[in-house]
Tab-separated table of C-alpha atoms (C1' of nucleotides) in Angstrom:
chain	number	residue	atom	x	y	z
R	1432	UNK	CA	-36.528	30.893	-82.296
R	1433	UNK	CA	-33.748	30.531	-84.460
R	1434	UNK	CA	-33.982	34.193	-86.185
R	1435	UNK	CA	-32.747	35.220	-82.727
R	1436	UNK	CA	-29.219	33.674	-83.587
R	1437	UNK	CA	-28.513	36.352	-86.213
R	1438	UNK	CA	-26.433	38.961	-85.299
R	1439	UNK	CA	-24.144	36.203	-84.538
R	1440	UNK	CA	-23.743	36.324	-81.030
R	1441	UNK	CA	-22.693	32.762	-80.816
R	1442	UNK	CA	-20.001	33.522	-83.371
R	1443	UNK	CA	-18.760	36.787	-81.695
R	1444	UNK	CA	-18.851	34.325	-78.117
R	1445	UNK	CA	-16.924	31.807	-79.521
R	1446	UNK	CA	-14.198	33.992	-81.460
R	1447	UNK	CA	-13.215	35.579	-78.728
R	1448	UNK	CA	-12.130	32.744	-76.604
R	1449	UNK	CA	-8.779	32.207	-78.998
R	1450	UNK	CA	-7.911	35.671	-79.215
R	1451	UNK	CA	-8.143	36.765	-75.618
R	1452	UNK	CA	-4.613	35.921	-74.628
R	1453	UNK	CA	-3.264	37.927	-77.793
R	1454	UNK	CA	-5.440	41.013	-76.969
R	1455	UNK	CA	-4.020	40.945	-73.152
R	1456	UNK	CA	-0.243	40.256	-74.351
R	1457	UNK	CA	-0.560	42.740	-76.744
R	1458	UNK	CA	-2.422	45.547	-74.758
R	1459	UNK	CA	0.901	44.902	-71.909
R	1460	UNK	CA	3.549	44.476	-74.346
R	1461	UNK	CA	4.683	48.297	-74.186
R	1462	UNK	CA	3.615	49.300	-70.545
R	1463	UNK	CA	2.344	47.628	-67.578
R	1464	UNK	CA	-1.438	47.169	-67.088
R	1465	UNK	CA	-3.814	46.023	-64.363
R	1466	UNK	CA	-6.719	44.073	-65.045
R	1467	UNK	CA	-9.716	46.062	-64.893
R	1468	UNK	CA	-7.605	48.750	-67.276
R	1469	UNK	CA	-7.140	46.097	-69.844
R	1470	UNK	CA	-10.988	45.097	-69.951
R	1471	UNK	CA	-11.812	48.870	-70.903
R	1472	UNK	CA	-9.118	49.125	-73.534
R	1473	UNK	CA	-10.311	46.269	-75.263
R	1474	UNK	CA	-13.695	47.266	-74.969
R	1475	UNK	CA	-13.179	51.162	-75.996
R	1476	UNK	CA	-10.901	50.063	-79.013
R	1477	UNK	CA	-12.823	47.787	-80.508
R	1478	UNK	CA	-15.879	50.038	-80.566
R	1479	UNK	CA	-17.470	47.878	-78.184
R	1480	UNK	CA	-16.478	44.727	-80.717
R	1481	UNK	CA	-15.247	43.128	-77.999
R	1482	UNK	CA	-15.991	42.984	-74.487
R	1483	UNK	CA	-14.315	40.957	-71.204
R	1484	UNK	CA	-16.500	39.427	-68.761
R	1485	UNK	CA	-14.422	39.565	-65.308
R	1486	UNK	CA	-14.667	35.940	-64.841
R	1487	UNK	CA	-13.153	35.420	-67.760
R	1488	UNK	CA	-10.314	38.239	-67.911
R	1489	UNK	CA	-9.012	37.762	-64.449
R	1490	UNK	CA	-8.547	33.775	-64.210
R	1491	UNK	CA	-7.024	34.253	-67.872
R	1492	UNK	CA	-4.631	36.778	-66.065
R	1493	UNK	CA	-3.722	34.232	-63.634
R	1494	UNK	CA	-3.623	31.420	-65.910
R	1495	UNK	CA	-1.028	33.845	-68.239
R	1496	UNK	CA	1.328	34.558	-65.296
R	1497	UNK	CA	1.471	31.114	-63.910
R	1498	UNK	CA	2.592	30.106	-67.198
R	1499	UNK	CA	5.434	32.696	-67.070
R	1500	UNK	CA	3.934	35.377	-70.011
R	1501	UNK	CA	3.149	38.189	-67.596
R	1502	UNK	CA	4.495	39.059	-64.254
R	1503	UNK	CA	1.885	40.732	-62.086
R	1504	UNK	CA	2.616	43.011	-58.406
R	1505	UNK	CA	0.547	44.729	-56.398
R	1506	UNK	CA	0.486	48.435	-56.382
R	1507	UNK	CA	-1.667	50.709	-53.765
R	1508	UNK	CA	-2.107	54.229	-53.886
R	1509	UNK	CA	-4.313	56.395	-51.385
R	1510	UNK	CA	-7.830	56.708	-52.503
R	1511	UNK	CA	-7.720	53.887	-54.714
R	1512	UNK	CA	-8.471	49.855	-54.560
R	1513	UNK	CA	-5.202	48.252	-54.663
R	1514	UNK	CA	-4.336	47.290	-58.427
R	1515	UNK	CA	-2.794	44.276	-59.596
R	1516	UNK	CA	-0.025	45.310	-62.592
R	1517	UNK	CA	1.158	42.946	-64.927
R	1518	UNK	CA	4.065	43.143	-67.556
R	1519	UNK	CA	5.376	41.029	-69.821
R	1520	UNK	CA	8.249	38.725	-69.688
R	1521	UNK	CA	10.577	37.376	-72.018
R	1522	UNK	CA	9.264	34.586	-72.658
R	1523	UNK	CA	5.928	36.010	-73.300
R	1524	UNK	CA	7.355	38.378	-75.696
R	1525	UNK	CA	8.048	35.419	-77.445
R	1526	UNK	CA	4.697	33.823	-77.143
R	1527	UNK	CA	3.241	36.991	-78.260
R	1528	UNK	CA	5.571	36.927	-81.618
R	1529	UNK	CA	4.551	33.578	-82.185
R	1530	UNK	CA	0.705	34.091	-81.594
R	1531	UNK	CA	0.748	36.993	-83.864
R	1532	UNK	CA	2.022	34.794	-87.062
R	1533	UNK	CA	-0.566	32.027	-85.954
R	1534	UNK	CA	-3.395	34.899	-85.876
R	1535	UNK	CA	-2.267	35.815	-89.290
R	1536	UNK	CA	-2.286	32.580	-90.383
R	1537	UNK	CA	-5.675	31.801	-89.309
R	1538	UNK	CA	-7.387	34.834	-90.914
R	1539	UNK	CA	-5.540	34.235	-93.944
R	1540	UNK	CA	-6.908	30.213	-94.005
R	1541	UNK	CA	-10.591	31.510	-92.583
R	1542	UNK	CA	-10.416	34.326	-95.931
R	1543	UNK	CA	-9.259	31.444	-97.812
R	1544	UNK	CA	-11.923	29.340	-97.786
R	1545	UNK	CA	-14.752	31.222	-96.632
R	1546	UNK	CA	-14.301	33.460	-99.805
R	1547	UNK	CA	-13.944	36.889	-97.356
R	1548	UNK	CA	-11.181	39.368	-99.417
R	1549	UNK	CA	-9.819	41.883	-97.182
R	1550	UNK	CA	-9.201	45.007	-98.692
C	625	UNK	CA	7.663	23.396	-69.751
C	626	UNK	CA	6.092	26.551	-71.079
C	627	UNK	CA	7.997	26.464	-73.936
C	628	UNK	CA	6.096	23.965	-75.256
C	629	UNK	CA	3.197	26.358	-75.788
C	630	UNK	CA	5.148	28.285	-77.988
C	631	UNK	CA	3.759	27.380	-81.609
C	632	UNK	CA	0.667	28.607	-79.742
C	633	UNK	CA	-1.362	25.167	-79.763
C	634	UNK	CA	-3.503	26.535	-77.530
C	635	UNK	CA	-4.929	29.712	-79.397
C	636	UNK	CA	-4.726	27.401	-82.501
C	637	UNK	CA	-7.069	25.296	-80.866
C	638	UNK	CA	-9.289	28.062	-79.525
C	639	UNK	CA	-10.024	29.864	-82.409
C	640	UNK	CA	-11.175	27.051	-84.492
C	641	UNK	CA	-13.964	27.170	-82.088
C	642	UNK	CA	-15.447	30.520	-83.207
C	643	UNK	CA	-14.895	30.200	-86.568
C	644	UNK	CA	-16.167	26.720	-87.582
C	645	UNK	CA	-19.885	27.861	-88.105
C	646	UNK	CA	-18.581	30.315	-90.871
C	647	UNK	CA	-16.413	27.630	-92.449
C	648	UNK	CA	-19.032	25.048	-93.134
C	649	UNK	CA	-21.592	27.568	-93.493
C	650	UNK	CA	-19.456	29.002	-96.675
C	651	UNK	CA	-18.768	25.565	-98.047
C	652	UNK	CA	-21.643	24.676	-98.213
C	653	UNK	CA	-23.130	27.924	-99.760
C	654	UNK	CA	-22.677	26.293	-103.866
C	655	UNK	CA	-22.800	22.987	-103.477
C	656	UNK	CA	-24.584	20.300	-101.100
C	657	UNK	CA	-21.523	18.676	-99.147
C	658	UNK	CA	-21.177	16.149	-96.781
C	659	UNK	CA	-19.311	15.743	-93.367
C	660	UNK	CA	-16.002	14.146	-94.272
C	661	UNK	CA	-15.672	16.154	-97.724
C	662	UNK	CA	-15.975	19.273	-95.850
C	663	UNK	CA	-13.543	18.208	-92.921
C	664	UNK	CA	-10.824	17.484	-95.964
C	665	UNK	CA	-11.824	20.619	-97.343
C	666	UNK	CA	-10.791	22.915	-95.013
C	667	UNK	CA	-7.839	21.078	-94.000
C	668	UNK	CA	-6.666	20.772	-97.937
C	669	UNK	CA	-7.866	24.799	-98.711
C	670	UNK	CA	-5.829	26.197	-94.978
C	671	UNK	CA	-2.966	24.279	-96.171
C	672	UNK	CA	-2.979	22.173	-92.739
C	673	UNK	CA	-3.887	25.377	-90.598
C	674	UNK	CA	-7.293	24.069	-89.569
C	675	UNK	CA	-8.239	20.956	-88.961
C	676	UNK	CA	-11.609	19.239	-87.996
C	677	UNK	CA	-11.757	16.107	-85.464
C	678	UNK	CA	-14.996	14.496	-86.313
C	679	UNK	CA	-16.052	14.068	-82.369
C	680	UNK	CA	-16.397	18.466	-82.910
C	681	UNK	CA	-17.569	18.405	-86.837
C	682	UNK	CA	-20.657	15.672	-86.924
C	683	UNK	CA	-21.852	17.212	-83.515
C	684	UNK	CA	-21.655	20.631	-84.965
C	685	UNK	CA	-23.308	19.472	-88.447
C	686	UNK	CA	-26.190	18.324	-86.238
C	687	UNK	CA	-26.129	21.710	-84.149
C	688	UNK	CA	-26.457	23.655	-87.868
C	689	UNK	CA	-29.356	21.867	-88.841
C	690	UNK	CA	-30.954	21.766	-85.801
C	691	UNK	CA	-30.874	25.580	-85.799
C	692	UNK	CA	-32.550	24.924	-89.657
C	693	UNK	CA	-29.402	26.972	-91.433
C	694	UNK	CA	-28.440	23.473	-93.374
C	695	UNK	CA	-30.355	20.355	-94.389
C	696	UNK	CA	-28.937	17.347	-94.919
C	697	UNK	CA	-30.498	14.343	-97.023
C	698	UNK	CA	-28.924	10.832	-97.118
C	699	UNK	CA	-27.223	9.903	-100.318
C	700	UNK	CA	-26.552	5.924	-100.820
C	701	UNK	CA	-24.551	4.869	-103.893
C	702	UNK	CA	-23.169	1.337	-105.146
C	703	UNK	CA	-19.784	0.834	-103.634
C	704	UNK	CA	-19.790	3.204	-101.459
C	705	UNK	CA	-20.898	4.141	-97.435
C	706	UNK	CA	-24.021	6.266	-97.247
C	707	UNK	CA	-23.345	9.575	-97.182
C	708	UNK	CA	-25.611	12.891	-95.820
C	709	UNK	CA	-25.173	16.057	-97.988
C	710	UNK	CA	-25.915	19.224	-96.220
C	711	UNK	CA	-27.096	22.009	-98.581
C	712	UNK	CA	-27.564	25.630	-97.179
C	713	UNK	CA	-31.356	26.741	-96.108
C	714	UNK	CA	-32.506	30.269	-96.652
C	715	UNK	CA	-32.346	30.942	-93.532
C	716	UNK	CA	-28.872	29.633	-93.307
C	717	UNK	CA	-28.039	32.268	-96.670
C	718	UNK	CA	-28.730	35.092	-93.976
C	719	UNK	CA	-26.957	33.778	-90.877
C	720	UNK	CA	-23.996	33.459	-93.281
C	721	UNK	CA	-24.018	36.927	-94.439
C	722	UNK	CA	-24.113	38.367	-90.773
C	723	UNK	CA	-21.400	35.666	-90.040
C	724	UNK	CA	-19.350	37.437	-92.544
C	725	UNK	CA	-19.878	40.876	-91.193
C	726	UNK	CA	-18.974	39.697	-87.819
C	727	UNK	CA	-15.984	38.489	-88.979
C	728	UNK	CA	-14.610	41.248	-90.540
C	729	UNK	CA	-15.622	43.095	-87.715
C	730	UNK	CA	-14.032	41.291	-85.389
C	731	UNK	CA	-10.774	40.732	-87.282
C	732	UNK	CA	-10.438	44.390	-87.222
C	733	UNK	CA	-10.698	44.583	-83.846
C	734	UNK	CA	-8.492	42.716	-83.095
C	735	UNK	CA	-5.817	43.603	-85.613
C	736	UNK	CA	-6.588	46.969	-84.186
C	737	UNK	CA	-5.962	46.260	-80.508
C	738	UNK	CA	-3.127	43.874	-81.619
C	739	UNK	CA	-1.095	46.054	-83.665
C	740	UNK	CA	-1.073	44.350	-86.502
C	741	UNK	CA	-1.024	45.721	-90.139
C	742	UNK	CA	-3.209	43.830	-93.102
C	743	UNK	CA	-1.534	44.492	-96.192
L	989	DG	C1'	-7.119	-15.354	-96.860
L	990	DG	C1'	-5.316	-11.614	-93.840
L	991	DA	C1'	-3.676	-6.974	-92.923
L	992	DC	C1'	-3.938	-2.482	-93.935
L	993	DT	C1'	-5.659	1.926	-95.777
L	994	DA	C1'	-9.154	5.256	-97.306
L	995	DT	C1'	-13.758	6.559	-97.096
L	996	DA	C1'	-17.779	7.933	-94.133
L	997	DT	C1'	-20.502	8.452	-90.084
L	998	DG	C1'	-21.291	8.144	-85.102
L	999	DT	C1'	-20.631	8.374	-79.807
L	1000	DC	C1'	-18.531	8.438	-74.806
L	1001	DG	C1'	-16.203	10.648	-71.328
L	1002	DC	C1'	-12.904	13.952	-69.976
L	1003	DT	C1'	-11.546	18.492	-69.662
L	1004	DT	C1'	-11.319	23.286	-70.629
L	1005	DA	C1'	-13.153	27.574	-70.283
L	1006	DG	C1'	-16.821	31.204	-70.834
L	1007	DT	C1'	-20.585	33.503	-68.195
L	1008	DA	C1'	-24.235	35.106	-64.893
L	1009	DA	C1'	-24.456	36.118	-60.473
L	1010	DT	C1'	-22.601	37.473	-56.385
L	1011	DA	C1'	-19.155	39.421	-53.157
L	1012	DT	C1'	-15.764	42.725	-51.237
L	1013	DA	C1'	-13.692	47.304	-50.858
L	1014	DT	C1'	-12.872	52.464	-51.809
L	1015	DG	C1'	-14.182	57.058	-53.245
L	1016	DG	C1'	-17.072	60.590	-55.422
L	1017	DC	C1'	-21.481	62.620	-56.696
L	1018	DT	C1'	-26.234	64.102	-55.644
W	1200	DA	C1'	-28.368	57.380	-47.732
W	1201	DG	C1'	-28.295	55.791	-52.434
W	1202	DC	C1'	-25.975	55.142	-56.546
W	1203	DC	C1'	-22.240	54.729	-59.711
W	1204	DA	C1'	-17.364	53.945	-61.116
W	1205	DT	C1'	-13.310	51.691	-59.924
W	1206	DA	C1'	-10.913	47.157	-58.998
W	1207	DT	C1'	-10.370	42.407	-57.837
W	1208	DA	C1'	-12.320	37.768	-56.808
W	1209	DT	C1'	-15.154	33.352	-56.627
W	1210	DT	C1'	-18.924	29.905	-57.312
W	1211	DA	C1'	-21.927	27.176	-59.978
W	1212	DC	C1'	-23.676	26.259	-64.389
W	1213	DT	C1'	-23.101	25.254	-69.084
W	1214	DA	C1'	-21.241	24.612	-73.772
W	1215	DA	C1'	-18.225	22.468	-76.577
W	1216	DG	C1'	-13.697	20.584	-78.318
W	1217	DC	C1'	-11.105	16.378	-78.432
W	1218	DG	C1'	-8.893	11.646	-77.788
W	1219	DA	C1'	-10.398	7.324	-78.177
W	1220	DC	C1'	-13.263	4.001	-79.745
W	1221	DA	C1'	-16.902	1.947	-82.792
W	1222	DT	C1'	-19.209	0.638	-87.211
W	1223	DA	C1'	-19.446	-0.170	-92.182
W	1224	DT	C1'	-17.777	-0.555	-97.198
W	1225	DA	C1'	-14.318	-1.173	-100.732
W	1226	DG	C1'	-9.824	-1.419	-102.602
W	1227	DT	C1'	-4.690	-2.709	-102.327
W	1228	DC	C1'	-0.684	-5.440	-101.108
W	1229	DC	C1'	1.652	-9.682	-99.763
DNA sequence: GGACTATATGTCGCTTAGTAATATATGGCT
DNA sequence: AGCCATATATTACTAAGCGACATATAGTCC
């Protein structure tokens, strides 16, 4: 039934593929975070926006640090699963400066033609 | 050489994905268009941003009207190739709005987990 | 005439990547 | 014991973008 695609579901699906690695630079740009942190802070400040399936946010964390942007290592603590933290390196400071003008960019094209003013 | 992802290609790429639905939807809200006016369109109106192959646009034109948001008719003129304009269904007029409020939304989010300031 | 370009639609096969489901491990609450 | 939160990990399925190729019409340039 077609109805059930509003609400846009397949939009909000889709959308969040390309911004993923921005939202995880980002969220470790200032202080080191392990995975299963990361998923909540996206999901808590967005409102629940946005939300990480783990088998998406955790080969995306490995797929980040083999390409140099984060550096992960192991920390374990007594009474506590051992957590995997990840900062960010130089080069993905760069990265991250250059996604951030090519998420601008997008919105502004996307606004551009599909009328949408932001305020 | 991970430099070479710097420019980010990659989240280019991605977020196209999301985001294509909305674009033709809103083209198409007017005026009846057809495929290869609306690929030029968007690449002419983001200023080369975005950028449609037609192996993703013609299979997602299909998708759209399969899902009964456009309808296309064939058009055949005198000197020219047939052409199918796509005109937006009622249907689609209401999946567009909702497309628009989850694109707000989620540019929001983002900009609000990102750090970054709309002016 | 022959080559090339723009217009316009269509399809194949490769690859990327998201997701549901499942698994493992620890600690706290009832 | 049962359940939930924390925390990381993998497998199998599926959707979809993209390079490359194909088809068809008409105009331009040499």
């Amino acid at each position: 039934m077609a109805m059930s695609y509003i609400g846009s579901h397949i939009l909000d699906r889709e959308l969040k593929k390309g911004s993923a690695e921005l939202l995880i630079l980002s969220l470790v740009e200032d202080q080191p975070r392990h995975g299963y942190d990361i998923g909540n802070l996206i999901e808590q400040r967005s409102e629940g926006v946005l939300r990480f399936n783990v088998a998406s946010l955790y080969p995306l964390l490995y797929r980040l640090e083999k390409r140099g942007w984060i550096q992960g290592r192991w920390v374990e603590k007594a009474g506590q699963r051992r957590r995997r933290y990840y900062r960010l390196t130089p080069e993905g400071k760069k990265v991250l400066a250059a996604q951030r003008n090519s998420w601008r960019e997008f919105v502004e094209a996307v606004n551009r033609i599909t009328g949408i003013e932001h305020a």
